[in-house]
mmCIF file of C-alpha atoms in Angstrom:
data_model
loop_
_atom_site.group_PDB
_atom_site.id
_atom_site.type_symbol
_atom_site.label_atom_id
_atom_site.label_comp_id
_atom_site.label_asym_id
_atom_site.label_seq_id
_atom_site.Cartn_x
_atom_site.Cartn_y
_atom_site.Cartn_z
ATOM 1 C CA MET A 1 0.860 -18.318 19.227
ATOM 2 C CA THR A 2 -0.865 -19.274 15.971
ATOM 3 C CA ALA A 3 -4.640 -19.555 15.602
ATOM 4 C CA PHE A 4 -6.919 -20.075 12.632
ATOM 5 C CA THR A 5 -10.576 -20.824 11.985
ATOM 6 C CA ASP A 6 -11.701 -24.266 10.890
ATOM 7 C CA GLY A 7 -15.388 -24.117 10.110
ATOM 8 C CA HIS A 8 -16.951 -22.593 13.238
ATOM 9 C CA GLU A 9 -14.012 -23.298 15.533
ATOM 10 C CA LEU A 10 -10.923 -21.285 16.376
ATOM 11 C CA VAL A 11 -8.026 -23.735 16.492
ATOM 12 C CA LEU A 12 -4.838 -22.887 18.365
ATOM 13 C CA VAL A 13 -1.423 -24.082 17.237
ATOM 14 C CA ASP A 14 1.742 -23.697 19.367
ATOM 15 C CA SER A 15 -0.220 -21.709 21.921
ATOM 16 C CA THR A 16 1.731 -19.508 24.335
ATOM 17 C CA ALA A 17 -1.277 -17.425 25.347
ATOM 18 C CA THR A 18 -1.185 -16.210 28.927
ATOM 19 C CA SER A 19 -4.980 -16.025 29.101
ATOM 20 C CA LEU A 20 -7.652 -17.647 26.984
ATOM 21 C CA ASP A 21 -11.316 -18.117 27.771
ATOM 22 C CA ARG A 22 -14.748 -17.796 26.252
ATOM 23 C CA ALA A 23 -17.505 -15.757 27.839
ATOM 24 C CA LEU A 24 -20.947 -17.099 27.010
ATOM 25 C CA PRO A 25 -24.424 -15.624 27.531
ATOM 26 C CA ASP A 26 -27.193 -16.421 29.960
ATOM 27 C CA GLU A 27 -26.632 -19.643 31.894
ATOM 28 C CA CYS A 28 -23.365 -20.499 30.115
ATOM 29 C CA VAL A 29 -20.201 -20.024 32.169
ATOM 30 C CA VAL A 30 -16.733 -18.675 31.431
ATOM 31 C CA GLU A 31 -14.778 -21.735 30.363
ATOM 32 C CA PRO A 32 -10.948 -21.852 30.118
ATOM 33 C CA VAL A 33 -9.754 -23.511 26.923
ATOM 34 C CA ASP A 34 -6.399 -25.115 26.113
ATOM 35 C CA ALA A 35 -6.471 -26.312 22.513
ATOM 36 C CA GLY A 36 -9.622 -25.631 20.462
ATOM 37 C CA ILE A 37 -12.602 -23.366 20.988
ATOM 38 C CA GLY A 38 -16.051 -24.295 19.755
ATOM 39 C CA ALA A 39 -17.838 -21.187 18.531
ATOM 40 C CA ARG A 40 -21.262 -22.487 19.551
ATOM 41 C CA CYS A 41 -22.786 -22.829 22.953
ATOM 42 C CA ASP A 42 -26.244 -21.336 22.810
ATOM 43 C CA ALA A 43 -28.070 -20.000 19.763
ATOM 44 C CA ARG A 44 -29.925 -17.453 21.908
ATOM 45 C CA GLY A 45 -27.102 -14.972 22.361
ATOM 46 C CA PRO A 46 -23.632 -13.734 21.390
ATOM 47 C CA GLN A 47 -20.347 -15.077 22.639
ATOM 48 C CA LEU A 48 -17.128 -13.317 23.534
ATOM 49 C CA LEU A 49 -13.768 -14.974 22.983
ATOM 50 C CA ARG A 50 -10.941 -13.392 24.986
ATOM 51 C CA ILE A 51 -7.289 -13.924 24.075
ATOM 52 C CA SER A 52 -4.235 -12.402 25.779
ATOM 53 C CA THR A 53 -1.008 -13.380 24.055
ATOM 54 C CA GLY A 54 1.687 -12.203 26.437
ATOM 55 C CA ASP A 55 4.995 -11.217 24.861
ATOM 56 C CA ALA A 56 5.220 -14.117 22.390
ATOM 57 C CA PRO A 57 4.480 -13.433 18.677
ATOM 58 C CA ALA A 58 0.875 -14.138 17.692
ATOM 59 C CA GLN A 59 -0.868 -14.917 14.411
ATOM 60 C CA ILE A 60 -4.651 -15.074 14.697
ATOM 61 C CA ALA A 61 -6.924 -15.560 11.670
ATOM 62 C CA ALA A 62 -10.588 -15.621 12.663
ATOM 63 C CA ALA A 63 -12.344 -14.529 9.467
ATOM 64 C CA ASP A 64 -14.673 -17.555 9.418
ATOM 65 C CA LEU A 65 -16.080 -17.115 12.919
ATOM 66 C CA PRO A 66 -19.841 -16.391 12.822
ATOM 67 C CA ARG A 67 -21.350 -13.004 13.579
ATOM 68 C CA ARG A 68 -22.392 -13.853 17.140
ATOM 69 C CA VAL A 69 -18.804 -14.591 18.201
ATOM 70 C CA ALA A 70 -16.802 -11.477 19.078
ATOM 71 C CA LEU A 71 -13.065 -11.427 19.726
ATOM 72 C CA ASP A 72 -11.363 -9.520 22.540
ATOM 73 C CA VAL A 73 -7.641 -9.772 21.740
ATOM 74 C CA ARG A 74 -4.923 -8.147 23.874
ATOM 75 C CA LEU A 75 -1.426 -8.338 22.389
ATOM 76 C CA GLY A 76 1.986 -8.052 23.986
ATOM 77 C CA ASP A 77 5.312 -6.611 22.897
ATOM 78 C CA ALA A 78 6.083 -8.982 20.005
ATOM 79 C CA GLU A 79 5.325 -8.633 16.287
ATOM 80 C CA ASN A 80 1.724 -9.773 15.795
ATOM 81 C CA VAL A 81 -0.790 -10.352 12.992
ATOM 82 C CA VAL A 82 -4.527 -10.499 13.789
ATOM 83 C CA GLU A 83 -7.528 -10.814 11.482
ATOM 84 C CA GLY A 84 -10.858 -10.376 13.222
ATOM 85 C CA GLY A 85 -14.085 -12.259 12.632
ATOM 86 C CA ALA A 86 -17.613 -11.275 11.660
ATOM 87 C CA GLY A 87 -18.566 -10.120 15.161
ATOM 88 C CA ASP A 88 -17.969 -6.802 16.914
ATOM 89 C CA ASP A 89 -14.322 -7.320 17.851
ATOM 90 C CA ARG A 90 -11.842 -5.523 20.120
ATOM 91 C CA ILE A 91 -8.237 -5.906 18.968
ATOM 92 C CA ILE A 92 -5.677 -4.066 21.101
ATOM 93 C CA GLY A 93 -2.045 -3.995 19.992
ATOM 94 C CA GLY A 94 1.010 -3.807 22.207
ATOM 95 C CA ALA A 95 4.482 -2.319 21.984
ATOM 96 C CA GLY A 96 5.535 -4.461 19.016
ATOM 97 C CA ARG A 97 4.999 -4.001 15.303
ATOM 98 C CA ASP A 98 1.421 -5.145 14.719
ATOM 99 C CA THR A 99 -0.679 -5.805 11.620
ATOM 100 C CA LEU A 100 -4.322 -5.706 12.680
ATOM 101 C CA TYR A 101 -7.494 -6.203 10.637
ATOM 102 C CA GLY A 102 -11.042 -5.919 11.860
ATOM 103 C CA GLY A 103 -13.827 -7.862 10.194
ATOM 104 C CA PRO A 104 -17.333 -7.151 8.886
ATOM 105 C CA GLY A 105 -18.559 -6.166 12.359
ATOM 106 C CA ASP A 106 -18.331 -2.852 14.216
ATOM 107 C CA ASP A 107 -14.816 -3.195 15.580
ATOM 108 C CA LEU A 108 -12.374 -1.371 17.841
ATOM 109 C CA VAL A 109 -8.836 -1.773 16.467
ATOM 110 C CA VAL A 110 -5.959 -0.093 18.342
ATOM 111 C CA GLY A 111 -2.367 -0.198 17.172
ATOM 112 C CA GLY A 112 -0.456 0.323 20.418
ATOM 113 C CA ASP A 113 3.050 1.710 20.844
ATOM 114 C CA GLY A 114 4.849 0.105 17.883
ATOM 115 C CA ASN A 115 4.926 0.929 14.170
ATOM 116 C CA ASP A 116 1.582 -0.552 13.168
ATOM 117 C CA TYR A 117 -0.718 -1.257 10.222
ATOM 118 C CA VAL A 118 -4.331 -1.104 11.420
ATOM 119 C CA ARG A 119 -7.433 -1.571 9.272
ATOM 120 C CA GLY A 120 -11.110 -1.578 10.131
ATOM 121 C CA ASN A 121 -12.433 -3.436 7.061
ATOM 122 C CA GLY A 122 -16.251 -3.629 6.894
ATOM 123 C CA GLY A 123 -18.582 -2.217 9.526
ATOM 124 C CA ASP A 124 -18.644 1.055 11.466
ATOM 125 C CA ASP A 125 -15.237 0.861 13.103
ATOM 126 C CA ASP A 126 -13.156 2.813 15.624
ATOM 127 C CA VAL A 127 -9.563 2.526 14.380
ATOM 128 C CA ARG A 128 -6.707 4.075 16.360
ATOM 129 C CA GLY A 129 -2.984 4.435 16.030
ATOM 130 C CA GLY A 130 -0.592 4.766 18.930
ATOM 131 C CA GLU A 131 2.847 6.117 19.657
ATOM 132 C CA GLY A 132 4.665 4.750 16.592
ATOM 133 C CA LEU A 133 4.615 5.365 12.838
ATOM 134 C CA ASN A 134 1.205 4.042 11.821
ATOM 135 C CA PHE A 135 -0.838 3.291 8.712
ATOM 136 C CA ILE A 136 -4.552 3.614 9.546
ATOM 137 C CA PHE A 137 -7.355 2.518 7.192
ATOM 138 C CA GLY A 138 -11.121 2.739 7.555
ATOM 139 C CA ASP A 139 -12.480 0.901 4.472
ATOM 140 C CA GLY A 140 -16.265 0.400 4.263
ATOM 141 C CA GLY A 141 -18.683 1.757 6.845
ATOM 142 C CA ASN A 142 -18.916 5.011 8.782
ATOM 143 C CA ASP A 143 -15.627 4.890 10.634
ATOM 144 C CA VAL A 144 -13.768 6.974 13.206
ATOM 145 C CA LEU A 145 -9.986 7.077 12.710
ATOM 146 C CA ARG A 146 -7.748 8.487 15.449
ATOM 147 C CA GLY A 147 -4.057 9.291 15.429
ATOM 148 C CA GLY A 148 -1.496 9.335 18.202
ATOM 149 C CA SER A 149 1.590 11.395 18.912
ATOM 150 C CA SER A 150 3.692 10.372 15.905
ATOM 151 C CA PHE A 151 3.532 10.672 12.100
ATOM 152 C CA GLU A 152 0.626 8.730 10.629
ATOM 153 C CA PHE A 153 -0.966 7.906 7.280
ATOM 154 C CA PHE A 154 -4.784 7.848 7.193
ATOM 155 C CA THR A 155 -7.010 6.468 4.424
ATOM 156 C CA ALA A 156 -10.686 6.916 5.227
ATOM 157 C CA GLY A 157 -12.263 4.757 2.509
ATOM 158 C CA ARG A 158 -15.988 4.576 1.786
ATOM 159 C CA GLY A 159 -18.672 5.880 4.100
ATOM 160 C CA ASP A 160 -19.121 9.062 6.118
ATOM 161 C CA ASP A 161 -15.956 9.007 8.200
ATOM 162 C CA VAL A 162 -14.382 11.184 10.899
ATOM 163 C CA VAL A 163 -10.584 11.444 11.065
ATOM 164 C CA TYR A 164 -8.693 12.903 14.025
ATOM 165 C CA GLY A 165 -5.048 13.594 13.281
ATOM 166 C CA GLY A 166 -2.610 13.405 16.147
ATOM 167 C CA ASP A 167 0.205 15.536 17.509
ATOM 168 C CA GLY A 168 2.638 14.708 14.694
ATOM 169 C CA GLY A 169 2.627 15.544 11.009
ATOM 170 C CA ASP A 170 -0.142 13.461 9.434
ATOM 171 C CA ASP A 171 -1.080 12.439 5.901
ATOM 172 C CA ILE A 172 -4.881 12.244 5.709
ATOM 173 C CA GLY A 173 -6.710 10.976 2.635
ATOM 174 C CA LEU A 174 -10.507 11.128 2.650
ATOM 175 C CA GLY A 175 -12.601 8.888 0.437
ATOM 176 C CA ALA A 176 -16.128 8.569 -0.880
ATOM 177 C CA GLY A 177 -18.765 9.960 1.434
ATOM 178 C CA ASP A 178 -19.203 13.146 3.442
ATOM 179 C CA ASP A 179 -16.166 13.060 5.715
ATOM 180 C CA ILE A 180 -14.828 15.253 8.520
ATOM 181 C CA ALA A 181 -11.080 15.654 9.099
ATOM 182 C CA TYR A 182 -9.282 17.342 12.002
ATOM 183 C CA GLY A 183 -5.588 17.761 11.317
ATOM 184 C CA GLY A 184 -4.511 18.393 14.899
ATOM 185 C CA ASP A 185 -1.017 19.640 15.678
ATOM 186 C CA GLY A 186 1.910 19.196 13.331
ATOM 187 C CA ASP A 187 2.447 19.926 9.644
ATOM 188 C CA ASP A 188 -0.316 17.922 7.969
ATOM 189 C CA GLU A 189 -1.448 17.164 4.440
ATOM 190 C CA ILE A 190 -5.203 16.633 4.098
ATOM 191 C CA ARG A 191 -6.833 15.545 0.847
ATOM 192 C CA GLY A 192 -10.574 15.706 0.385
ATOM 193 C CA GLY A 193 -12.506 12.880 -1.220
ATOM 194 C CA SER A 194 -15.471 12.668 -3.556
ATOM 195 C CA GLY A 195 -18.077 13.798 -1.021
ATOM 196 C CA ALA A 196 -18.965 17.105 0.630
ATOM 197 C CA ASP A 197 -16.191 17.138 3.226
ATOM 198 C CA ARG A 198 -15.428 19.344 6.228
ATOM 199 C CA ILE A 199 -11.706 19.911 6.787
ATOM 200 C CA PHE A 200 -10.253 21.596 9.881
ATOM 201 C CA ALA A 201 -6.498 21.823 9.429
ATOM 202 C CA GLY A 202 -5.520 22.735 13.000
ATOM 203 C CA ALA A 203 -2.171 24.058 14.197
ATOM 204 C CA GLY A 204 0.969 23.736 12.077
ATOM 205 C CA ASP A 205 1.936 24.514 8.489
ATOM 206 C CA ASP A 206 -0.682 22.478 6.651
ATOM 207 C CA LEU A 207 -1.526 21.662 3.043
ATOM 208 C CA VAL A 208 -5.205 21.129 2.212
ATOM 209 C CA ARG A 209 -6.311 19.737 -1.156
ATOM 210 C CA ALA A 210 -10.027 19.820 -1.972
ATOM 211 C CA ARG A 211 -10.482 19.776 -5.738
ATOM 212 C CA ASP A 212 -13.185 17.196 -6.315
ATOM 213 C CA GLY A 213 -15.980 19.441 -7.578
ATOM 214 C CA GLU A 214 -17.986 19.049 -4.351
ATOM 215 C CA GLY A 215 -18.964 21.796 -1.901
ATOM 216 C CA ASP A 216 -16.363 21.294 0.836
ATOM 217 C CA GLU A 217 -15.871 23.336 4.009
ATOM 218 C CA ILE A 218 -12.245 24.381 4.576
ATOM 219 C CA ARG A 219 -10.962 25.870 7.855
ATOM 220 C CA CYS A 220 -7.260 26.461 8.376
ATOM 221 C CA GLY A 221 -5.690 27.116 11.776
ATOM 222 C CA ALA A 222 -2.545 28.512 13.364
ATOM 223 C CA GLY A 223 0.522 28.346 11.130
ATOM 224 C CA THR A 224 1.181 29.085 7.464
ATOM 225 C CA ASP A 225 -1.340 27.012 5.535
ATOM 226 C CA VAL A 226 -1.845 26.371 1.824
ATOM 227 C CA ALA A 227 -5.241 25.375 0.418
ATOM 228 C CA ARG A 228 -5.819 24.085 -3.115
ATOM 229 C CA VAL A 229 -9.545 24.268 -3.692
ATOM 230 C CA ASP A 230 -12.347 24.466 -6.233
ATOM 231 C CA ALA A 231 -13.865 27.820 -7.112
ATOM 232 C CA ALA A 232 -16.810 27.057 -4.815
ATOM 233 C CA GLU A 233 -14.566 26.969 -1.727
ATOM 234 C CA LEU A 234 -12.342 29.900 -2.676
ATOM 235 C CA ASP A 235 -13.975 32.650 -0.610
ATOM 236 C CA GLU A 236 -14.297 30.550 2.527
ATOM 237 C CA ALA A 237 -10.721 29.251 2.324
ATOM 238 C CA ARG A 238 -9.370 32.794 1.987
ATOM 239 C CA ARG A 239 -10.847 33.697 5.388
ATOM 240 C CA SER A 240 -8.559 31.355 7.326
ATOM 241 C CA CYS A 241 -5.795 30.078 5.015
ATOM 242 C CA GLU A 242 -2.656 32.098 4.275
ATOM 243 C CA LYS A 243 -2.300 30.922 0.668
ATOM 244 C CA VAL A 244 -5.127 29.727 -1.532
ATOM 245 C CA ARG A 245 -4.749 28.144 -4.954
ATOM 246 C CA GLN A 246 -7.794 27.728 -7.135
ATOM 247 C CA ALA A 247 -8.240 24.878 -9.593
ATOM 248 C CA ASP A 248 -11.263 23.183 -11.052
ATOM 249 C CA VAL A 249 -11.664 19.443 -10.798
ATOM 250 C CA SER A 250 -10.040 18.851 -14.191
ATOM 251 C CA ALA A 251 -6.759 20.614 -13.332
ATOM 252 C CA VAL A 252 -3.716 18.359 -13.454
ATOM 253 C CA ASP A 253 -0.643 20.457 -12.766
ATOM 254 C CA PRO A 254 -0.709 22.485 -9.512
ATOM 255 C CA ALA A 255 1.923 24.803 -11.003
ATOM 256 C CA ASP A 256 -0.698 26.037 -13.493
ATOM 257 C CA GLN A 257 -3.014 27.260 -10.746
ATOM 258 C CA ASP A 258 -3.460 30.872 -9.684
ATOM 259 C CA THR A 259 -2.406 31.908 -6.185
ATOM 260 C CA VAL A 260 -4.753 34.187 -4.249
ATOM 261 C CA ASP A 261 -3.354 35.936 -1.158
#
């Protein structure tokens, strides 16, 4: 299945969708659609466009849809690429390898069971991995990023974000804003950003880096953890982390730092 936006319409090409309809507000009815979908029915309320692709590969590009049109996309087991629109979209991946982008709205983007690349883009998004090896991005907005049971890479981006690592070993990078990170189980690496962050490493042998000159909160958990922190976080990190290395924000080489047991 291939779909793209043309003005304010979503046009389908080579459609193999198993289910496709538009849900409209008030007195409008749910209307099955075969070829093209007009994005306008009634200016008084939002619209919901539902697409289920089945197991055929899908490419959906809906960036030009207006704000009042939200997508609800359910993908199958193939390799899929979806770009959401300006509305508050729900994009749910399947067992295949998916590349999923939200839009400017407040989106829910879920990778599924394959090895996925999932990105919230603008808005306050809920972005989730799944069972595979995933790359999870928040971008702008105050986002919530959630891992699954495998190894995942997180990039929080701008805004005040919350990151939940999964059961595997995760790589978590926080960005601008006052972020919160939970490492979860597994051997994680968590890097603070430019804001006043709160980092809870969780179980496993974790590495925490918080050397941005901000007043971060560092809490290590079960396992043998290493924290590389500013002087301001040194005393707190020593209470829960097995090894603490102090460096100011200008330090370049970790080997030049002092180790405090």
